[in-house]
DNA sequence: CGACGGGACGC
DNA sequence: CGACGGGACGC
């Protein structure tokens, strides 16, 4: 019975995985979690080849509930490879077993065991920087009123703390509402992970140095869809033949020039972005020429944006001009692109690293905003009688078209959002009846007065807040939008009362310890 | 009528 | 050094 009760280990997932944030496209992760649920509960053991499953069971079952022991054997010869996986039901059990058994010998087998927490199947044997710290440190959400001593006080019951930290605003030292707790031993971290007050929402912290923020924007943000590379050509791994700075982009016709310009302008060095509608084989689509003033930016744009769904379901095709064809305005085969080999000169200036985080943030915002426009256009046309599909040529000027089924009042064209770290000059209180429209629509509508920093609705409530970096923009939004409708929801829009930052939002901790 | 989210690290 | 199989819901 090497694989005991698999069925029962599908225990219920953590309490606060809010389904709100987890609709579709999680398929890939389920596969992994099947082997690593709860996280880091599987051991990877390097050992003498003669050790049997029963040897392992005898020496490891004292640390907890073993769900499976798998002694890896060669597929053809069936000879043991000296590697075993042991799946525990809890992270802390695996951690304790590792701490106790690593380096020990069992039975009369001479070779000491090497006992590690297994990597994900995806990661395999790849080395990871900061490996130890990853399993010793928790990321926790904390009430803003909580200080480091409070945090330490709660978490010290689970073991010896290396440090606790709360991340604070640089200037004001105000808590940002999250922090880290680090222990010296993984079993302590795991105990805290399992037993701390659930309002901390603990997770094992990511290692701090992120090698590449590249795709971060596409993960964890629900407005995004995952960027894939299948379908169109091969991933050329960042190569850029002949110093090409010009790209050809094929986009859904629902994307307009302004949206496309904003998207590609997030990468520094954009010289030119020209979109035209193109009819090929009965289909309309947008074809754009995009030129950067340096090779690195062009390559970077191709790597980032090729295959990206913008809007969701509409994949961009981004090619470096001249990559596969040269100087041919038309090519045989389907996508006959304007492939004008060009080199707009310019210095070899790579996108600086420090902009990458901003890039990620802005990219997410810009895409969300553009997506809202496109989806709104789509919804409005569904509502109408024309039967036209999203992206019919008539929707080219989405920005300025008065569209009563989207919003009951004529709106200014879309504006970029203000930087996330802008100073909040005015906050609006928004109430929607009977229920709030999708956030992307609100974001678009309230964004059109410029200088919108952020807008959110409270979960399950009919009200929310919009933060502006400019009083003029905020006041205009009130004047134009109060009493109007967005996608059938009537809105009240008024200045928000100042947020009382004191105890009102304080969360209670149940300081009960459960082991 | 209605009133306050999520969260990823400054040295 | 040392990284991934076999079997397969349960009404």
Short mmCIF file of C-alpha atoms (C1' of nucleotides) in Angstrom, two decimals:
data_model
loop_
_atom_site.label_atom_id
_atom_site.label_comp_id
_atom_site.label_asym_id
_atom_site.label_seq_id
_atom_site.Cartn_x
_atom_site.Cartn_y
_atom_site.Cartn_z
CA UNK A 1 0.00 0.00 0.00
CA UNK A 2 2.48 2.45 -1.17
CA UNK A 3 -0.13 4.95 -2.05
CA UNK A 4 -2.49 5.08 0.82
CA UNK A 5 -5.79 6.87 0.64
CA UNK A 6 -5.19 9.28 -2.16
CA UNK A 7 -8.79 10.22 -2.19
CA UNK A 8 -8.80 11.57 1.29
CA UNK A 9 -5.89 13.88 0.82
CA UNK A 10 -7.94 16.17 -1.30
CA UNK A 11 -8.77 17.95 1.87
CA UNK A 12 -10.40 21.27 1.60
CA UNK A 13 -8.25 24.06 0.41
CA UNK A 14 -7.25 26.89 2.68
CA UNK A 15 -10.13 28.82 4.05
CA UNK A 16 -9.40 32.13 2.44
CA UNK A 17 -8.72 31.24 -1.13
CA UNK A 18 -11.42 33.53 -2.30
CA UNK A 19 -13.06 32.14 -5.33
CA UNK A 20 -13.61 35.73 -6.32
CA UNK A 21 -10.08 35.87 -7.56
CA UNK A 22 -9.86 32.43 -8.98
CA UNK A 23 -12.07 31.86 -11.88
CA UNK A 24 -10.69 30.25 -14.94
CA UNK A 25 -7.25 29.41 -16.21
CA UNK A 26 -5.88 27.78 -13.13
CA UNK A 27 -5.51 24.42 -14.71
CA UNK A 28 -1.77 24.37 -14.73
CA UNK A 29 -1.52 24.95 -11.04
CA UNK A 30 -3.80 22.16 -10.04
CA UNK A 31 -1.40 19.66 -11.41
CA UNK A 32 1.32 20.98 -9.22
CA UNK A 33 -0.78 21.33 -6.13
CA UNK A 34 -1.76 17.74 -6.46
CA UNK A 35 1.78 16.91 -5.46
CA UNK A 36 2.40 19.79 -3.15
CA UNK A 37 -0.71 20.43 -1.19
CA UNK A 38 -0.26 21.77 1.35
CA UNK A 39 2.86 23.51 0.08
CA UNK A 40 6.23 21.96 0.86
CA UNK A 41 4.76 18.85 2.38
CA UNK A 42 6.76 16.44 0.24
CA UNK A 43 10.25 15.20 0.97
CA UNK A 44 12.92 14.47 -1.56
CA UNK A 45 15.35 11.93 -0.17
CA UNK A 46 18.64 10.81 -1.59
CA UNK A 47 19.62 7.53 -0.10
CA UNK A 48 21.23 4.18 -0.55
CA UNK A 49 19.63 2.10 -3.22
CA UNK A 50 18.84 -0.78 -0.93
CA UNK A 51 16.48 1.09 1.38
CA UNK A 52 12.90 -0.07 1.04
CA UNK A 53 9.56 1.57 1.42
CA UNK A 54 9.05 -0.23 4.70
CA UNK A 55 12.39 1.06 6.01
CA UNK A 56 11.19 4.57 5.28
CA UNK A 57 7.82 3.99 6.80
CA UNK A 58 9.38 2.70 9.96
CA UNK A 59 11.55 5.76 10.40
CA UNK A 60 9.35 8.54 9.08
CA UNK A 61 5.85 7.76 10.24
CA UNK A 62 6.61 9.15 13.69
CA UNK A 63 6.71 12.65 12.23
CA UNK A 64 3.20 12.67 10.95
CA UNK A 65 0.70 11.21 8.55
CA UNK A 66 2.39 9.76 5.52
CA UNK A 67 0.22 9.92 2.44
CA UNK A 68 2.60 8.23 0.08
CA UNK A 69 6.05 6.78 -0.15
CA UNK A 70 7.54 6.42 -3.57
CA UNK A 71 10.85 4.70 -4.01
CA UNK A 72 11.95 5.74 -7.47
CA UNK A 73 13.05 2.92 -9.72
CA UNK A 74 14.51 2.85 -13.15
CA UNK A 75 11.72 2.57 -15.60
CA UNK A 76 13.19 -0.36 -17.51
CA UNK A 77 15.55 -2.15 -15.16
CA UNK A 78 13.39 -1.47 -12.13
CA UNK A 79 16.51 -0.94 -10.12
CA UNK A 80 16.13 1.64 -7.33
CA UNK A 81 17.76 4.92 -8.22
CA UNK A 82 18.53 5.93 -4.66
CA UNK A 83 15.81 8.56 -4.59
CA UNK A 84 12.59 8.49 -2.62
CA UNK A 85 9.66 10.88 -2.23
CA UNK A 86 7.58 10.94 0.92
CA UNK A 87 4.39 12.95 0.97
CA UNK A 88 3.14 14.10 4.34
CA UNK A 89 -0.29 15.46 5.06
CA UNK A 90 1.12 18.63 6.59
CA UNK A 91 3.96 20.99 5.87
CA UNK A 92 5.12 20.96 9.45
CA UNK A 93 5.34 17.18 9.44
CA UNK A 94 7.58 17.19 6.40
CA UNK A 95 9.66 19.98 7.91
CA UNK A 96 10.15 18.13 11.15
CA UNK A 97 11.03 14.91 9.38
CA UNK A 98 13.59 16.74 7.30
CA UNK A 99 15.18 18.37 10.32
CA UNK A 100 15.30 15.15 12.27
CA UNK A 101 16.31 12.72 9.57
CA UNK A 102 18.63 14.63 7.30
CA UNK A 103 22.11 13.18 7.63
CA UNK A 104 20.97 10.17 9.61
CA UNK A 105 21.39 6.55 8.70
CA UNK A 106 18.54 4.11 8.96
CA UNK A 107 18.68 0.40 9.61
CA UNK A 108 22.07 -0.92 8.78
CA UNK A 109 22.35 0.92 5.53
CA UNK A 110 25.64 2.76 5.65
CA UNK A 111 24.82 5.77 3.59
CA UNK A 112 23.30 8.72 5.44
CA UNK A 113 20.07 10.09 4.09
CA UNK A 114 19.91 13.45 2.47
CA UNK A 115 16.45 14.79 3.23
CA UNK A 116 15.13 17.90 1.54
CA UNK A 117 11.79 19.48 0.90
CA UNK A 118 10.91 18.49 -2.64
CA UNK A 119 10.79 21.11 -5.32
CA UNK A 120 7.77 21.36 -7.52
CA UNK A 121 7.77 18.97 -10.42
CA UNK A 122 8.09 21.93 -12.67
CA UNK A 123 11.21 23.16 -11.00
CA UNK A 124 12.76 19.72 -10.78
CA UNK A 125 16.39 19.69 -9.81
CA UNK A 126 17.04 23.27 -10.85
CA UNK A 127 18.90 25.20 -8.24
CA UNK A 128 17.20 28.09 -6.65
CA UNK A 129 18.73 31.16 -5.18
CA UNK A 130 17.91 31.83 -1.59
CA UNK A 131 16.53 28.38 -1.12
CA UNK A 132 16.82 28.25 2.64
CA UNK A 133 15.27 31.59 3.29
CA UNK A 134 12.32 30.67 1.15
CA UNK A 135 11.23 28.04 3.61
CA UNK A 136 11.99 30.03 6.71
CA UNK A 137 10.11 33.20 5.97
CA UNK A 138 6.42 33.96 5.90
CA UNK A 139 4.70 36.78 4.14
CA UNK A 140 1.85 38.03 6.29
CA UNK A 141 -0.92 40.56 5.96
CA UNK A 142 -1.30 42.70 9.06
CA UNK A 143 -3.67 45.41 10.22
CA UNK A 144 -2.05 48.77 9.66
CA UNK A 145 -2.19 49.48 13.33
CA UNK A 146 -0.07 46.46 14.19
CA UNK A 147 3.56 47.12 15.00
CA UNK A 148 6.60 44.84 15.01
CA UNK A 149 6.25 44.01 18.69
CA UNK A 150 2.66 42.92 18.21
CA UNK A 151 3.71 40.78 15.33
CA UNK A 152 6.56 39.21 17.24
CA UNK A 153 4.32 38.59 20.18
CA UNK A 154 1.86 36.59 18.17
CA UNK A 155 4.42 34.64 16.19
CA UNK A 156 6.90 33.80 18.90
CA UNK A 157 4.60 31.05 20.16
CA UNK A 158 5.55 28.96 17.14
CA UNK A 159 9.29 29.03 17.54
CA UNK A 160 12.44 31.10 17.72
CA UNK A 161 12.08 34.13 15.53
CA UNK A 162 14.98 35.37 13.47
CA UNK A 163 13.24 38.64 12.71
CA UNK A 164 9.90 40.20 12.01
CA UNK A 165 9.42 43.16 9.74
CA UNK A 166 6.55 45.34 8.69
CA UNK A 167 6.88 47.13 5.41
CA UNK A 168 6.29 50.84 5.76
CA UNK A 169 5.95 53.87 3.56
CA UNK A 170 9.27 55.45 3.02
CA UNK A 171 8.44 58.93 4.22
CA UNK A 172 5.63 58.60 6.70
CA UNK A 173 6.65 55.19 8.08
CA UNK A 174 3.01 54.21 7.83
CA UNK A 175 2.48 50.49 7.60
CA UNK A 176 1.77 49.17 4.17
CA UNK A 177 -0.28 46.42 5.73
CA UNK A 178 2.04 43.49 5.25
CA UNK A 179 5.25 42.13 6.62
CA UNK A 180 7.55 39.19 7.06
CA UNK A 181 8.29 36.75 9.82
CA UNK A 182 11.44 34.68 9.69
CA UNK A 183 12.38 31.74 11.85
CA UNK A 184 15.57 29.75 12.16
CA UNK A 185 13.91 26.41 11.56
CA UNK A 186 11.47 25.45 8.88
CA UNK A 187 9.37 23.42 11.27
CA UNK A 188 8.70 26.60 13.22
CA UNK A 189 7.84 28.49 10.08
CA UNK A 190 5.54 25.67 9.10
CA UNK A 191 3.82 25.65 12.48
CA UNK A 192 3.23 29.34 12.20
CA UNK A 193 2.01 28.90 8.66
CA UNK A 194 -0.52 26.35 9.83
CA UNK A 195 -1.59 27.74 13.16
CA UNK A 196 -1.24 31.49 13.21
CA UNK A 197 -4.34 33.61 13.21
CA UNK A 198 -5.88 33.25 9.78
CA UNK A 199 -6.28 36.98 9.36
CA UNK A 200 -2.53 37.07 8.71
CA UNK A 201 -3.10 35.08 5.55
CA UNK A 202 0.35 33.55 5.79
CA UNK A 203 2.20 32.27 2.77
CA UNK A 204 5.78 31.20 2.35
CA UNK A 205 7.51 34.33 1.17
CA UNK A 206 8.98 34.58 -2.28
CA UNK A 207 12.72 35.11 -2.33
CA UNK A 208 13.51 38.81 -2.49
CA UNK A 209 15.70 39.21 -5.51
CA UNK A 210 13.52 38.71 -8.49
CA UNK A 211 15.76 37.96 -11.36
CA UNK A 212 13.31 39.23 -13.94
CA UNK A 213 10.03 40.99 -13.48
CA UNK A 214 9.28 40.10 -17.06
CA UNK A 215 6.10 38.17 -16.77
CA UNK A 216 5.07 39.24 -13.32
CA UNK A 217 2.47 41.51 -14.69
CA UNK A 218 0.80 38.59 -16.32
CA UNK A 219 0.59 36.53 -13.18
CA UNK A 220 -1.65 37.15 -10.26
CA UNK A 221 -3.61 39.85 -11.94
CA UNK A 222 -7.04 38.70 -12.85
CA UNK A 223 -7.50 41.17 -15.61
CA UNK A 224 -4.75 39.39 -17.47
CA UNK A 225 -4.62 36.16 -19.24
CA UNK A 226 -1.52 34.17 -19.34
CA UNK A 227 0.88 34.99 -22.03
CA UNK A 228 1.82 32.06 -24.11
CA UNK A 229 4.21 31.51 -26.86
CA UNK A 230 2.55 28.83 -28.85
CA UNK A 231 0.96 29.41 -32.14
CA UNK A 232 3.14 31.91 -33.77
CA UNK A 233 6.65 31.13 -34.69
CA UNK A 234 9.29 30.08 -32.28
CA UNK A 235 10.55 31.79 -29.22
CA UNK A 236 13.76 33.22 -30.44
CA UNK A 237 14.98 33.79 -26.95
CA UNK A 238 15.70 37.45 -27.06
CA UNK A 239 17.72 37.38 -30.24
CA UNK A 240 17.47 40.23 -32.62
CA UNK A 241 19.02 39.71 -35.99
CA UNK A 242 20.51 42.63 -37.83
CA UNK A 243 19.77 45.19 -35.15
CA UNK A 244 16.10 45.52 -35.99
CA UNK A 245 14.20 48.28 -34.23
CA UNK A 246 10.97 48.03 -36.15
CA UNK A 247 8.12 45.71 -35.27
CA UNK A 248 5.03 44.65 -37.08
CA UNK A 249 2.07 44.12 -34.84
CA UNK A 250 -1.19 42.44 -35.69
CA UNK A 251 -3.97 43.20 -33.28
CA UNK A 252 -7.65 42.75 -32.98
CA UNK A 253 -9.45 45.52 -34.87
CA UNK A 254 -11.07 46.48 -31.61
CA UNK A 255 -7.76 47.92 -30.48
CA UNK A 256 -7.28 51.52 -31.44
CA UNK A 257 -4.17 53.48 -32.10
CA UNK A 258 -4.14 55.21 -28.77
CA UNK A 259 -4.37 51.97 -26.84
CA UNK A 260 -1.65 50.41 -28.89
CA UNK A 261 0.55 53.45 -28.54
CA UNK A 262 0.11 53.43 -24.77
CA UNK A 263 0.90 49.77 -24.62
CA UNK A 264 4.13 49.94 -26.58
CA UNK A 265 5.13 53.25 -25.04
CA UNK A 266 5.47 51.53 -21.71
CA UNK A 267 8.77 50.30 -23.04
CA UNK A 268 11.15 53.23 -23.25
CA UNK A 269 12.39 54.43 -26.60
CA UNK A 270 9.21 54.34 -28.64
CA UNK A 271 9.60 56.54 -31.70
CA UNK A 272 6.58 55.66 -33.71
CA UNK A 273 3.38 53.65 -33.61
CA UNK A 274 1.15 53.68 -36.60
CA UNK A 275 -1.97 51.56 -36.81
CA UNK A 276 -4.11 50.95 -39.82
CA UNK A 277 -7.00 48.63 -40.40
CA UNK A 278 -6.36 45.89 -42.83
CA UNK A 279 -8.73 43.54 -44.57
CA UNK A 280 -7.38 40.16 -45.41
CA UNK A 281 -9.27 37.07 -46.36
CA UNK A 282 -12.55 38.55 -45.30
CA UNK A 283 -11.32 39.51 -41.86
CA UNK A 284 -10.54 42.90 -40.53
CA UNK A 285 -7.62 43.41 -38.28
CA UNK A 286 -5.25 46.03 -37.09
CA UNK A 287 -1.75 46.08 -38.46
CA UNK A 288 0.71 48.45 -36.94
CA UNK A 289 4.26 49.49 -37.48
CA UNK A 290 6.08 50.15 -34.27
CA UNK A 291 9.55 51.62 -34.17
CA UNK A 292 11.90 52.04 -31.26
CA UNK A 293 15.05 54.06 -31.15
CA UNK A 294 17.12 51.14 -29.97
CA UNK A 295 17.47 47.45 -30.58
CA UNK A 296 17.06 46.35 -27.02
CA UNK A 297 13.71 48.03 -26.59
CA UNK A 298 12.41 46.52 -29.79
CA UNK A 299 13.54 43.06 -28.79
CA UNK A 300 12.13 43.55 -25.35
CA UNK A 301 8.77 44.61 -26.73
CA UNK A 302 8.63 41.59 -28.97
CA UNK A 303 9.53 39.24 -26.13
CA UNK A 304 7.01 40.78 -23.77
CA UNK A 305 4.06 41.34 -25.97
CA UNK A 306 4.10 38.68 -28.65
CA UNK A 307 1.25 36.33 -27.90
CA UNK A 308 -0.20 38.52 -25.20
CA UNK A 309 -3.97 38.52 -25.16
CA UNK A 310 -5.01 42.11 -25.62
CA UNK A 311 -7.88 42.14 -25.01
CA UNK A 312 -8.33 38.69 -23.48
CA UNK A 313 -8.92 36.20 -26.22
CA UNK A 314 -7.30 38.40 -28.86
CA UNK A 315 -3.69 37.52 -29.13
CA UNK A 316 -1.23 40.07 -30.38
CA UNK A 317 1.27 39.00 -32.96
CA UNK A 318 4.49 40.94 -32.64
CA UNK A 319 7.36 40.31 -35.01
CA UNK A 320 10.67 41.91 -35.50
CA UNK A 321 10.70 43.13 -39.02
CA UNK A 322 13.00 41.29 -41.29
CA UNK A 323 13.23 38.46 -38.86
CA UNK A 324 12.19 35.83 -41.28
CA UNK A 325 11.71 37.73 -44.50
CA UNK A 326 13.54 40.58 -46.05
CA UNK A 327 12.25 43.58 -47.84
CA UNK A 328 9.12 41.92 -48.98
CA UNK A 329 5.99 43.99 -48.72
CA UNK A 330 3.95 40.91 -49.37
CA UNK A 331 4.74 37.36 -48.61
CA UNK A 332 3.00 34.21 -49.53
CA UNK A 333 1.03 32.56 -46.81
CA UNK A 334 -1.47 33.91 -44.41
CA UNK A 335 -0.16 36.91 -42.58
CA UNK A 336 1.07 39.16 -45.29
CA UNK A 337 2.71 41.78 -43.21
CA UNK A 338 4.32 44.99 -44.02
CA UNK A 339 7.83 43.80 -43.60
CA UNK A 340 9.94 46.75 -44.32
CA UNK A 341 13.37 46.15 -43.01
CA UNK A 342 14.33 49.26 -41.25
CA UNK A 343 16.76 50.50 -38.73
CA UNK A 344 15.78 53.75 -37.18
CA UNK A 345 19.24 54.20 -35.83
CA UNK A 346 19.58 55.40 -32.30
CA UNK A 347 21.73 54.41 -29.40
CA UNK A 348 21.99 50.99 -27.93
CA UNK A 349 20.24 51.78 -24.69
CA UNK A 350 18.66 48.85 -22.94
CA UNK A 351 15.53 49.44 -20.93
CA UNK A 352 16.93 50.23 -17.53
CA UNK A 353 16.21 47.70 -14.85
CA UNK A 354 14.76 50.10 -12.34
CA UNK A 355 11.85 50.86 -14.58
CA UNK A 356 10.82 47.27 -14.73
CA UNK A 357 8.59 47.35 -11.72
CA UNK A 358 6.91 50.49 -12.92
CA UNK A 359 6.60 48.91 -16.28
CA UNK A 360 4.87 45.94 -14.81
CA UNK A 361 2.45 48.10 -12.89
CA UNK A 362 1.74 50.46 -15.72
CA UNK A 363 1.37 47.67 -18.17
CA UNK A 364 -1.21 46.03 -15.99
CA UNK A 365 -3.09 49.28 -15.58
CA UNK A 366 -2.96 50.23 -19.19
CA UNK A 367 -4.07 46.85 -20.34
CA UNK A 368 -6.87 46.76 -17.84
CA UNK A 369 -8.01 50.13 -19.02
CA UNK A 370 -7.84 49.29 -22.68
CA UNK A 371 -9.51 46.01 -22.02
CA UNK A 372 -12.35 47.78 -20.33
CA UNK A 373 -12.94 49.88 -23.38
CA UNK A 374 -12.93 46.96 -25.68
CA UNK A 375 -15.17 44.87 -23.52
CA UNK A 376 -17.52 47.76 -23.07
CA UNK A 377 -17.74 48.15 -26.81
CA UNK A 378 -18.45 44.47 -27.10
CA UNK A 379 -21.17 44.56 -24.50
CA UNK A 380 -22.76 47.55 -26.03
CA UNK A 381 -22.97 45.86 -29.37
CA UNK A 382 -24.41 42.73 -27.93
CA UNK A 383 -27.06 44.87 -26.39
CA UNK A 384 -27.81 46.52 -29.69
CA UNK A 385 -29.63 45.00 -32.59
CA UNK A 386 -26.91 45.14 -35.18
CA UNK A 387 -25.41 41.77 -34.49
CA UNK A 388 -22.02 43.17 -35.39
CA UNK A 389 -19.12 41.44 -33.81
CA UNK A 390 -16.70 43.03 -31.47
CA UNK A 391 -14.18 44.87 -33.46
CA UNK A 392 -16.23 45.79 -36.43
CA UNK A 393 -14.68 48.80 -38.08
CA UNK A 394 -17.34 51.04 -36.66
CA UNK A 395 -15.95 50.51 -33.22
CA UNK A 396 -12.67 52.10 -34.17
CA UNK A 397 -13.41 55.29 -32.36
CA UNK A 398 -14.56 53.68 -29.16
CA UNK A 399 -13.10 56.46 -27.12
CA UNK A 400 -15.37 59.28 -28.09
CA UNK A 401 -18.51 57.53 -29.12
CA UNK A 402 -21.55 58.20 -27.02
CA UNK A 403 -22.84 54.79 -26.20
CA UNK A 404 -25.91 54.83 -23.98
CA UNK A 405 -25.91 51.12 -23.28
CA UNK A 406 -22.46 51.49 -21.80
CA UNK A 407 -22.82 54.80 -20.05
CA UNK A 408 -25.85 57.03 -19.97
CA UNK A 409 -23.80 60.15 -20.50
CA UNK A 410 -21.30 61.11 -23.14
CA UNK A 411 -17.78 60.58 -21.95
CA UNK A 412 -14.46 62.19 -22.74
CA UNK A 413 -11.87 59.99 -24.44
CA UNK A 414 -9.78 57.62 -22.34
CA UNK A 415 -6.96 59.02 -20.28
CA UNK A 416 -3.96 57.30 -18.80
CA UNK A 417 -4.15 56.50 -15.15
CA UNK A 418 -2.05 58.44 -12.70
CA UNK A 419 1.01 56.68 -11.28
CA UNK A 420 0.08 54.43 -8.41
CA UNK A 421 2.24 56.34 -5.97
CA UNK A 422 0.64 59.68 -6.75
CA UNK A 423 -0.58 61.79 -3.90
CA UNK A 424 -4.30 61.37 -3.33
CA UNK A 425 -5.82 64.82 -3.71
CA UNK A 426 -9.46 63.81 -3.62
CA UNK A 427 -11.41 60.68 -2.94
CA UNK A 428 -14.87 59.93 -4.25
CA UNK A 429 -17.50 57.80 -2.63
CA UNK A 430 -19.46 55.79 -5.19
CA UNK A 431 -22.69 53.91 -4.61
CA UNK A 432 -24.14 51.70 -7.31
CA UNK A 433 -27.70 50.47 -7.67
CA UNK A 434 -28.79 47.82 -7.85
CA UNK A 435 -25.27 46.36 -7.96
CA UNK A 436 -21.90 47.54 -9.18
CA UNK A 437 -20.96 47.09 -12.82
CA UNK A 438 -17.72 45.26 -13.56
CA UNK A 439 -14.70 47.04 -12.21
CA UNK A 440 -13.12 47.41 -15.61
CA UNK A 441 -16.05 49.51 -16.72
CA UNK A 442 -15.86 51.73 -13.66
CA UNK A 443 -12.17 52.08 -14.10
CA UNK A 444 -12.61 53.17 -17.66
CA UNK A 445 -15.44 55.59 -16.94
CA UNK A 446 -13.85 57.22 -13.92
CA UNK A 447 -10.49 57.22 -15.65
CA UNK A 448 -11.73 59.41 -18.45
CA UNK A 449 -11.49 62.56 -16.39
CA UNK A 450 -7.78 62.02 -16.00
CA UNK A 451 -5.55 61.58 -12.97
CA UNK A 452 -7.40 58.58 -11.62
CA UNK A 453 -5.09 56.70 -9.31
CA UNK A 454 -7.27 53.81 -8.32
CA UNK A 455 -10.87 52.76 -7.99
CA UNK A 456 -12.31 49.84 -6.08
CA UNK A 457 -15.59 48.50 -4.83
CA UNK A 458 -15.81 46.67 -1.55
CA UNK A 459 -16.33 42.99 -1.87
CA UNK A 460 -20.00 42.16 -1.84
CA UNK A 461 -20.99 45.76 -1.25
CA UNK A 462 -22.63 48.33 -3.43
CA UNK A 463 -20.16 51.07 -2.72
CA UNK A 464 -16.54 51.86 -3.29
CA UNK A 465 -13.98 54.61 -3.69
CA UNK A 466 -12.07 56.37 -6.43
CA UNK A 467 -8.80 58.13 -5.74
CA UNK A 468 -7.69 61.03 -7.87
CA UNK A 469 -4.45 62.90 -8.08
CA UNK A 470 -6.22 66.07 -9.20
CA UNK A 471 -9.13 67.97 -7.73
CA UNK A 472 -10.26 69.14 -11.15
CA UNK A 473 -10.49 65.58 -12.43
CA UNK A 474 -12.34 64.38 -9.37
CA UNK A 475 -14.80 67.25 -9.40
CA UNK A 476 -15.45 66.77 -13.08
CA UNK A 477 -16.18 63.13 -12.45
CA UNK A 478 -18.75 64.08 -9.83
CA UNK A 479 -20.40 66.60 -12.10
CA UNK A 480 -20.57 64.33 -15.10
CA UNK A 481 -21.22 60.98 -13.48
CA UNK A 482 -23.43 61.58 -10.46
CA UNK A 483 -26.84 60.10 -11.12
CA UNK A 484 -25.73 58.45 -14.35
CA UNK A 485 -25.65 54.78 -15.27
CA UNK A 486 -22.86 52.45 -16.29
CA UNK A 487 -23.94 49.13 -17.76
CA UNK A 488 -27.30 49.46 -16.12
CA UNK A 489 -26.07 50.44 -12.69
CA UNK A 490 -27.08 53.84 -11.42
CA UNK A 491 -24.37 55.65 -9.53
CA UNK A 492 -24.17 58.16 -6.81
CA UNK A 493 -20.88 59.94 -6.97
CA UNK A 494 -19.81 62.26 -4.19
CA UNK A 495 -16.81 63.36 -2.27
CA UNK A 496 -15.79 60.74 0.24
CA UNK A 497 -15.62 61.43 3.91
CA UNK A 498 -12.06 61.36 5.11
CA UNK A 499 -10.89 57.92 5.99
CA UNK A 500 -10.51 57.43 9.69
CA UNK A 501 -7.24 55.64 9.93
CA UNK A 502 -7.44 54.87 13.61
CA UNK A 503 -8.82 51.87 15.33
CA UNK A 504 -11.93 51.57 13.23
CA UNK A 505 -10.29 49.13 10.87
CA UNK A 506 -8.48 47.19 13.47
CA UNK A 507 -8.82 43.48 13.24
CA UNK A 508 -9.02 41.24 16.20
CA UNK A 509 -6.59 38.49 16.77
CA UNK A 510 -7.65 35.33 18.41
CA UNK A 511 -4.56 34.69 20.42
CA UNK A 512 -5.48 31.10 20.98
CA UNK A 513 -2.79 28.64 20.10
CA UNK A 514 -3.70 25.42 18.50
CA UNK A 515 -1.07 22.86 17.97
"C1'" DC B 1 -30.09 54.16 2.43
"C1'" DG B 2 -24.87 53.25 1.99
"C1'" DA B 3 -18.55 54.51 4.57
"C1'" DC B 4 -13.28 52.00 3.74
"C1'" DG B 5 -9.35 46.80 -0.36
"C1'" DG B 6 -5.38 44.25 -1.39
"C1'" DG B 7 -1.07 43.65 -0.29
"C1'" DA B 8 5.79 41.38 -2.12
"C1'" DC B 9 10.30 43.80 0.68
"C1'" DG B 10 15.07 51.13 0.53
"C1'" DC B 11 20.10 50.02 2.13
"C1'" DC C 1 26.08 13.93 -5.53
"C1'" DG C 2 20.35 13.56 -6.56
"C1'" DA C 3 14.40 15.37 -9.20
"C1'" DC C 4 9.32 12.62 -10.64
"C1'" DG C 5 5.31 6.39 -11.23
"C1'" DG C 6 1.25 3.93 -10.95
"C1'" DG C 7 -3.21 4.06 -10.87
"C1'" DA C 8 -7.49 6.14 -11.34
"C1'" DC C 9 -13.96 8.98 -8.90
"C1'" DG C 10 -18.36 6.87 -7.20
"C1'" DC C 11 -22.81 7.74 -7.65
#
